[in-house]
Amino acid sequence: MTQRAYVIDQMISAKSIAARIESLAREIAVEFQGTDKLVVVGLLRGSFVFIADLVRELDLPVEVDFLEVSSYGDAMESSREVRVLKDLRGKIEGRDVLVVEDIVDTGHTLAHVSKFLKNRSPARLRTIALLDKPSRREVDFAADWIGFSIPDEFVVGYGIDYAQRNRNLPFIGKVRFTEG
Ligand code: IMP
Ligand code: MG
């Protein structure tokens, strides 16, 4: 399949993201105050930039782990079927867990991951997503914290890809097709 030509229009600047993360980290630190050790679980691969910035703003003892679930492949549509491709390395039973995701779109991914991890009896399980597209929701799911609520646009940057590209952009931009 050949890629359609597109340009990327900036939607959220690197500066706005950094400011939002600072304030989210303060809220999270309040929620998990006194925790023994928070396990911050990043969903691969889209959350890798977000989790890196978020944990550095968190004034708490943290452990970092990763979970990889099946995703879009190179398409722009959710498969709606979520499979675990790479499980956590550590145990979360009785632990405080924060799941970090890039985007909540249809909601299938985070709903499934939450259920999957709750089965392991963590003490507390909370979720955070940098972006939320509420108009696209197909299952009843709300993250505990959201960075930005955005309209139904396909976005890239700050860890988020389109066909594996553009993850290294420091800002969030929307994909605009220029032909086809
Ligand atoms: P959901 O299961 O439909 O909520 O999909 C969530 C996943 O879809 C996210 O983790 C992203 O990887 C991917 N996704 C949703 N919207 C976008 C987008 O605009 N750009 C890139 N990936 C997206
Ligand atoms: Mg993803």
PDB file of C-alpha atoms and ligand atoms in Angstrom:
ATOM      1  CA  MET A   1       0.000   0.000   0.000  1.00  0.00           C
ATOM      2  CA  THR A   2       1.408   3.382  -0.923  1.00  0.00           C
ATOM      3  CA  GLN A   3       1.140   6.180   1.587  1.00  0.00           C
ATOM      4  CA  ARG A   4      -1.041   9.153   0.676  1.00  0.00           C
ATOM      5  CA  ALA A   5       0.759  12.502   0.775  1.00  0.00           C
ATOM      6  CA  TYR A   6       0.094  14.555   3.878  1.00  0.00           C
ATOM      7  CA  VAL A   7       1.288  17.508   5.908  1.00  0.00           C
ATOM      8  CA  ILE A   8       1.246  17.944   9.665  1.00  0.00           C
ATOM      9  CA  ASP A   9      -0.369  20.990  11.245  1.00  0.00           C
ATOM     10  CA  GLN A  10       0.615  21.732  14.820  1.00  0.00           C
ATOM     11  CA  MET A  11      -2.256  21.310  17.261  1.00  0.00           C
ATOM     12  CA  ILE A  12      -0.612  21.307  20.722  1.00  0.00           C
ATOM     13  CA  SER A  13       2.811  22.851  21.270  1.00  0.00           C
ATOM     14  CA  ALA A  14       5.666  21.222  23.180  1.00  0.00           C
ATOM     15  CA  LYS A  15       5.381  24.034  25.715  1.00  0.00           C
ATOM     16  CA  SER A  16       1.674  23.428  26.339  1.00  0.00           C
ATOM     17  CA  ILE A  17       2.305  19.709  26.754  1.00  0.00           C
ATOM     18  CA  ALA A  18       5.061  20.343  29.299  1.00  0.00           C
ATOM     19  CA  ALA A  19       2.877  22.741  31.287  1.00  0.00           C
ATOM     20  CA  ARG A  20      -0.040  20.297  31.305  1.00  0.00           C
ATOM     21  CA  ILE A  21       2.187  17.435  32.463  1.00  0.00           C
ATOM     22  CA  GLU A  22       3.477  19.509  35.362  1.00  0.00           C
ATOM     23  CA  SER A  23      -0.037  20.075  36.590  1.00  0.00           C
ATOM     24  CA  LEU A  24      -1.121  16.455  36.016  1.00  0.00           C
ATOM     25  CA  ALA A  25       1.912  15.233  37.963  1.00  0.00           C
ATOM     26  CA  ARG A  26       0.906  17.382  40.923  1.00  0.00           C
ATOM     27  CA  GLU A  27      -2.606  15.870  40.902  1.00  0.00           C
ATOM     28  CA  ILE A  28      -1.229  12.343  40.619  1.00  0.00           C
ATOM     29  CA  ALA A  29       1.202  12.931  43.491  1.00  0.00           C
ATOM     30  CA  VAL A  30      -1.727  14.009  45.677  1.00  0.00           C
ATOM     31  CA  GLU A  31      -3.752  10.921  44.722  1.00  0.00           C
ATOM     32  CA  PHE A  32      -0.887   8.525  45.439  1.00  0.00           C
ATOM     33  CA  GLN A  33       0.599  10.382  48.392  1.00  0.00           C
ATOM     34  CA  GLY A  34       2.203   7.978  50.875  1.00  0.00           C
ATOM     35  CA  THR A  35       2.295   5.128  48.397  1.00  0.00           C
ATOM     36  CA  ASP A  36       4.994   2.590  48.963  1.00  0.00           C
ATOM     37  CA  LYS A  37       6.022   2.451  45.351  1.00  0.00           C
ATOM     38  CA  LEU A  38       3.852   3.362  42.423  1.00  0.00           C
ATOM     39  CA  VAL A  39       4.089   1.138  39.361  1.00  0.00           C
ATOM     40  CA  VAL A  40       3.791   3.333  36.299  1.00  0.00           C
ATOM     41  CA  VAL A  41       2.801   1.166  33.334  1.00  0.00           C
ATOM     42  CA  GLY A  42       3.374   2.575  29.872  1.00  0.00           C
ATOM     43  CA  LEU A  43       1.468   1.141  26.929  1.00  0.00           C
ATOM     44  CA  LEU A  44       3.908   0.573  24.107  1.00  0.00           C
ATOM     45  CA  ARG A  45       4.703   2.167  21.891  1.00  0.00           C
ATOM     46  CA  GLY A  46       2.710   5.409  21.758  1.00  0.00           C
ATOM     47  CA  SER A  47       3.186   6.386  25.411  1.00  0.00           C
ATOM     48  CA  PHE A  48       6.980   6.238  25.536  1.00  0.00           C
ATOM     49  CA  VAL A  49       7.589   9.989  25.298  1.00  0.00           C
ATOM     50  CA  PHE A  50       4.689  10.882  27.589  1.00  0.00           C
ATOM     51  CA  ILE A  51       5.699   8.403  30.299  1.00  0.00           C
ATOM     52  CA  ALA A  52       9.303   9.640  30.168  1.00  0.00           C
ATOM     53  CA  ASP A  53       8.234  13.229  30.788  1.00  0.00           C
ATOM     54  CA  LEU A  54       5.523  12.312  33.294  1.00  0.00           C
ATOM     55  CA  VAL A  55       7.693  10.206  35.625  1.00  0.00           C
ATOM     56  CA  ARG A  56      10.325  12.929  35.731  1.00  0.00           C
ATOM     57  CA  GLU A  57       7.693  15.338  37.059  1.00  0.00           C
ATOM     58  CA  LEU A  58       6.358  12.847  39.623  1.00  0.00           C
ATOM     59  CA  ASP A  59       7.549  13.473  43.140  1.00  0.00           C
ATOM     60  CA  LEU A  60       6.904   9.894  44.297  1.00  0.00           C
ATOM     61  CA  PRO A  61       8.845   6.625  44.493  1.00  0.00           C
ATOM     62  CA  VAL A  62       8.075   4.973  41.160  1.00  0.00           C
ATOM     63  CA  GLU A  63       8.803   1.813  39.290  1.00  0.00           C
ATOM     64  CA  VAL A  64       8.337   1.741  35.519  1.00  0.00           C
ATOM     65  CA  ASP A  65       7.014  -1.201  33.542  1.00  0.00           C
ATOM     66  CA  PHE A  66       5.626  -1.635  30.050  1.00  0.00           C
ATOM     67  CA  LEU A  67       2.794  -3.506  28.423  1.00  0.00           C
ATOM     68  CA  GLU A  68       2.349  -3.891  24.699  1.00  0.00           C
ATOM     69  CA  VAL A  69      -1.029  -4.509  23.175  1.00  0.00           C
ATOM     70  CA  SER A  70      -2.010  -5.012  19.565  1.00  0.00           C
ATOM     71  CA  SER A  71      -2.886  -1.821  17.794  1.00  0.00           C
ATOM     72  CA  TYR A  72      -3.928  -0.386  14.470  1.00  0.00           C
ATOM     73  CA  GLY A  73      -1.056  -1.861  12.530  1.00  0.00           C
ATOM     74  CA  ASP A  74      -0.462   0.744   9.860  1.00  0.00           C
ATOM     75  CA  ALA A  75      -4.103   1.624   9.424  1.00  0.00           C
ATOM     76  CA  MET A  76      -6.017   4.558  10.860  1.00  0.00           C
ATOM     77  CA  GLU A  77      -8.848   2.449  12.234  1.00  0.00           C
ATOM     78  CA  SER A  78      -8.919   0.541  15.501  1.00  0.00           C
ATOM     79  CA  SER A  79      -9.009  -3.236  15.190  1.00  0.00           C
ATOM     80  CA  ARG A  80     -11.309  -3.301  18.233  1.00  0.00           C
ATOM     81  CA  GLU A  81      -9.730  -6.568  19.219  1.00  0.00           C
ATOM     82  CA  VAL A  82      -7.108  -6.058  21.886  1.00  0.00           C
ATOM     83  CA  ARG A  83      -4.424  -8.665  22.448  1.00  0.00           C
ATOM     84  CA  VAL A  84      -1.498  -8.527  24.854  1.00  0.00           C
ATOM     85  CA  LEU A  85       1.746  -8.809  22.885  1.00  0.00           C
ATOM     86  CA  LYS A  86       4.168  -8.151  25.726  1.00  0.00           C
ATOM     87  CA  ASP A  87       3.213  -8.575  29.361  1.00  0.00           C
ATOM     88  CA  LEU A  88       4.545  -6.708  32.400  1.00  0.00           C
ATOM     89  CA  ARG A  89       7.854  -7.852  33.858  1.00  0.00           C
ATOM     90  CA  GLY A  90       6.807  -7.223  37.453  1.00  0.00           C
ATOM     91  CA  LYS A  91       3.936  -8.275  39.718  1.00  0.00           C
ATOM     92  CA  ILE A  92       1.259  -5.718  40.533  1.00  0.00           C
ATOM     93  CA  GLU A  93      -0.775  -7.596  43.141  1.00  0.00           C
ATOM     94  CA  GLY A  94      -1.419  -5.283  46.087  1.00  0.00           C
ATOM     95  CA  ARG A  95       0.445  -2.441  44.373  1.00  0.00           C
ATOM     96  CA  ASP A  96      -0.644   1.003  43.262  1.00  0.00           C
ATOM     97  CA  VAL A  97      -0.682   1.144  39.491  1.00  0.00           C
ATOM     98  CA  LEU A  98      -0.934   4.018  37.032  1.00  0.00           C
ATOM     99  CA  VAL A  99      -1.517   3.027  33.400  1.00  0.00           C
ATOM    100  CA  VAL A 100      -0.191   5.584  30.927  1.00  0.00           C
ATOM    101  CA  GLU A 101      -1.672   5.743  27.430  1.00  0.00           C
ATOM    102  CA  ASP A 102      -1.220   8.130  24.532  1.00  0.00           C
ATOM    103  CA  ILE A 103      -4.815   8.433  23.274  1.00  0.00           C
ATOM    104  CA  VAL A 104      -8.250   7.208  24.259  1.00  0.00           C
ATOM    105  CA  ASP A 105     -10.133   6.879  21.005  1.00  0.00           C
ATOM    106  CA  THR A 106     -12.857   4.201  20.803  1.00  0.00           C
ATOM    107  CA  GLY A 107     -11.921   3.243  24.376  1.00  0.00           C
ATOM    108  CA  HIS A 108     -11.421  -0.453  23.601  1.00  0.00           C
ATOM    109  CA  THR A 109      -7.702  -0.482  24.429  1.00  0.00           C
ATOM    110  CA  LEU A 110      -7.803   1.120  27.880  1.00  0.00           C
ATOM    111  CA  ALA A 111     -11.042  -0.631  28.849  1.00  0.00           C
ATOM    112  CA  HIS A 112      -9.486  -3.973  28.004  1.00  0.00           C
ATOM    113  CA  VAL A 113      -6.137  -3.223  29.641  1.00  0.00           C
ATOM    114  CA  SER A 114      -7.838  -2.006  32.830  1.00  0.00           C
ATOM    115  CA  LYS A 115      -9.859  -5.195  33.078  1.00  0.00           C
ATOM    116  CA  PHE A 116      -6.808  -7.332  32.310  1.00  0.00           C
ATOM    117  CA  LEU A 117      -4.710  -5.657  35.027  1.00  0.00           C
ATOM    118  CA  LYS A 118      -7.512  -5.489  37.620  1.00  0.00           C
ATOM    119  CA  ASN A 119      -7.658  -9.283  37.426  1.00  0.00           C
ATOM    120  CA  ARG A 120      -4.258  -9.253  39.140  1.00  0.00           C
ATOM    121  CA  SER A 121      -5.686  -7.472  42.171  1.00  0.00           C
ATOM    122  CA  PRO A 122      -3.658  -4.264  42.351  1.00  0.00           C
ATOM    123  CA  ALA A 123      -4.393  -2.123  45.444  1.00  0.00           C
ATOM    124  CA  ARG A 124      -5.384   0.783  43.189  1.00  0.00           C
ATOM    125  CA  LEU A 125      -5.449   1.087  39.431  1.00  0.00           C
ATOM    126  CA  ARG A 126      -5.701   4.495  37.801  1.00  0.00           C
ATOM    127  CA  THR A 127      -5.388   5.520  34.171  1.00  0.00           C
ATOM    128  CA  ILE A 128      -4.043   8.575  32.420  1.00  0.00           C
ATOM    129  CA  ALA A 129      -4.079   9.448  28.734  1.00  0.00           C
ATOM    130  CA  LEU A 130      -2.407  12.419  27.140  1.00  0.00           C
ATOM    131  CA  LEU A 131      -5.207  12.820  24.613  1.00  0.00           C
ATOM    132  CA  ASP A 132      -8.891  11.995  24.548  1.00  0.00           C
ATOM    133  CA  LYS A 133     -11.240  11.913  21.571  1.00  0.00           C
ATOM    134  CA  PRO A 134     -14.605  11.656  23.382  1.00  0.00           C
ATOM    135  CA  SER A 135     -16.625  11.861  20.161  1.00  0.00           C
ATOM    136  CA  ARG A 136     -15.119   8.561  18.990  1.00  0.00           C
ATOM    137  CA  ARG A 137     -16.018   6.482  22.035  1.00  0.00           C
ATOM    138  CA  GLU A 138     -17.555   3.044  21.438  1.00  0.00           C
ATOM    139  CA  VAL A 139     -17.295   1.630  24.938  1.00  0.00           C
ATOM    140  CA  ASP A 140     -18.100   3.353  28.204  1.00  0.00           C
ATOM    141  CA  PHE A 141     -14.647   4.257  29.431  1.00  0.00           C
ATOM    142  CA  ALA A 142     -13.183   7.369  31.043  1.00  0.00           C
ATOM    143  CA  ALA A 143      -9.540   7.764  32.061  1.00  0.00           C
ATOM    144  CA  ASP A 144      -8.896   9.197  35.531  1.00  0.00           C
ATOM    145  CA  TRP A 145      -6.729  11.952  34.059  1.00  0.00           C
ATOM    146  CA  ILE A 146      -6.643  13.412  30.568  1.00  0.00           C
ATOM    147  CA  GLY A 147      -4.082  15.833  29.207  1.00  0.00           C
ATOM    148  CA  PHE A 148      -6.140  17.321  26.415  1.00  0.00           C
ATOM    149  CA  SER A 149      -9.531  16.598  24.930  1.00  0.00           C
ATOM    150  CA  ILE A 150      -9.339  16.881  21.147  1.00  0.00           C
ATOM    151  CA  PRO A 151     -11.749  16.688  18.203  1.00  0.00           C
ATOM    152  CA  ASP A 152     -11.937  13.721  15.841  1.00  0.00           C
ATOM    153  CA  GLU A 153      -8.642  14.288  14.028  1.00  0.00           C
ATOM    154  CA  PHE A 154      -5.835  11.855  13.332  1.00  0.00           C
ATOM    155  CA  VAL A 155      -2.827  13.108  15.272  1.00  0.00           C
ATOM    156  CA  VAL A 156       0.891  12.338  15.416  1.00  0.00           C
ATOM    157  CA  GLY A 157       3.971  13.383  17.366  1.00  0.00           C
ATOM    158  CA  TYR A 158       5.174  13.217  20.958  1.00  0.00           C
ATOM    159  CA  GLY A 159       5.395   9.431  20.690  1.00  0.00           C
ATOM    160  CA  ILE A 160       2.314   8.976  18.524  1.00  0.00           C
ATOM    161  CA  ASP A 161       2.744   7.611  15.019  1.00  0.00           C
ATOM    162  CA  TYR A 162       1.117   7.332  11.669  1.00  0.00           C
ATOM    163  CA  ALA A 163       2.417   4.105  10.054  1.00  0.00           C
ATOM    164  CA  GLN A 164       5.342   4.188  12.531  1.00  0.00           C
ATOM    165  CA  ARG A 165       6.451   7.674  11.539  1.00  0.00           C
ATOM    166  CA  ASN A 166       6.445  11.068  13.246  1.00  0.00           C
ATOM    167  CA  ARG A 167       6.841   9.734  16.800  1.00  0.00           C
ATOM    168  CA  ASN A 168       9.853  12.027  17.214  1.00  0.00           C
ATOM    169  CA  LEU A 169       7.985  15.296  16.683  1.00  0.00           C
ATOM    170  CA  PRO A 170       8.152  17.317  19.918  1.00  0.00           C
ATOM    171  CA  PHE A 171       4.572  18.585  19.500  1.00  0.00           C
ATOM    172  CA  ILE A 172       1.161  17.070  18.680  1.00  0.00           C
ATOM    173  CA  GLY A 173       0.091  17.718  15.130  1.00  0.00           C
ATOM    174  CA  LYS A 174      -2.839  16.713  13.006  1.00  0.00           C
ATOM    175  CA  VAL A 175      -2.442  14.836   9.766  1.00  0.00           C
ATOM    176  CA  ARG A 176      -3.898  16.607   6.746  1.00  0.00           C
ATOM    177  CA  PHE A 177      -3.946  14.775   3.444  1.00  0.00           C
ATOM    178  CA  THR A 178      -2.950  16.876   0.490  1.00  0.00           C
ATOM    179  CA  GLU A 179      -4.102  14.579  -2.296  1.00  0.00           C
ATOM    180  CA  GLY A 180      -6.093  11.420  -3.007  1.00  0.00           C
TER     181      GLY A 180
HETATM  182  P1  IMP B   1      -8.820   2.846  21.139  1.00  0.00           P
HETATM  183  O1  IMP B   1      -8.706   1.420  21.519  1.00  0.00           O
HETATM  184  O2  IMP B   1      -9.693   3.047  19.930  1.00  0.00           O
HETATM  185  O3  IMP B   1      -9.193   3.760  22.271  1.00  0.00           O
HETATM  186  O4  IMP B   1      -7.455   3.246  20.550  1.00  0.00           O
HETATM  187  C1  IMP B   1      -6.443   3.697  21.260  1.00  0.00           C
HETATM  188  C2  IMP B   1      -5.182   3.561  20.445  1.00  0.00           C
HETATM  189  O5  IMP B   1      -5.389   3.901  19.083  1.00  0.00           O
HETATM  190  C3  IMP B   1      -4.157   4.525  20.952  1.00  0.00           C
HETATM  191  O6  IMP B   1      -3.317   3.896  21.848  1.00  0.00           O
HETATM  192  C4  IMP B   1      -3.402   4.914  19.723  1.00  0.00           C
HETATM  193  O7  IMP B   1      -2.295   4.055  19.567  1.00  0.00           O
HETATM  194  C5  IMP B   1      -4.334   4.664  18.582  1.00  0.00           C
HETATM  195  N1  IMP B   1      -4.835   5.950  18.061  1.00  0.00           N
HETATM  196  C6  IMP B   1      -6.047   6.494  18.271  1.00  0.00           C
HETATM  197  N2  IMP B   1      -6.154   7.677  17.682  1.00  0.00           N
HETATM  198  C7  IMP B   1      -4.967   7.900  17.077  1.00  0.00           C
HETATM  199  C8  IMP B   1      -4.454   9.000  16.309  1.00  0.00           C
HETATM  200  O8  IMP B   1      -5.103  10.028  16.075  1.00  0.00           O
HETATM  201  N3  IMP B   1      -3.172   8.860  15.878  1.00  0.00           N
HETATM  202  C9  IMP B   1      -2.427   7.752  16.116  1.00  0.00           C
HETATM  203  N4  IMP B   1      -2.859   6.725  16.837  1.00  0.00           N
HETATM  204  C10 IMP B   1      -4.128   6.801  17.310  1.00  0.00           C
HETATM  205 MG    MG B   2      -1.539   2.946  21.340  1.00  0.00          MG
END
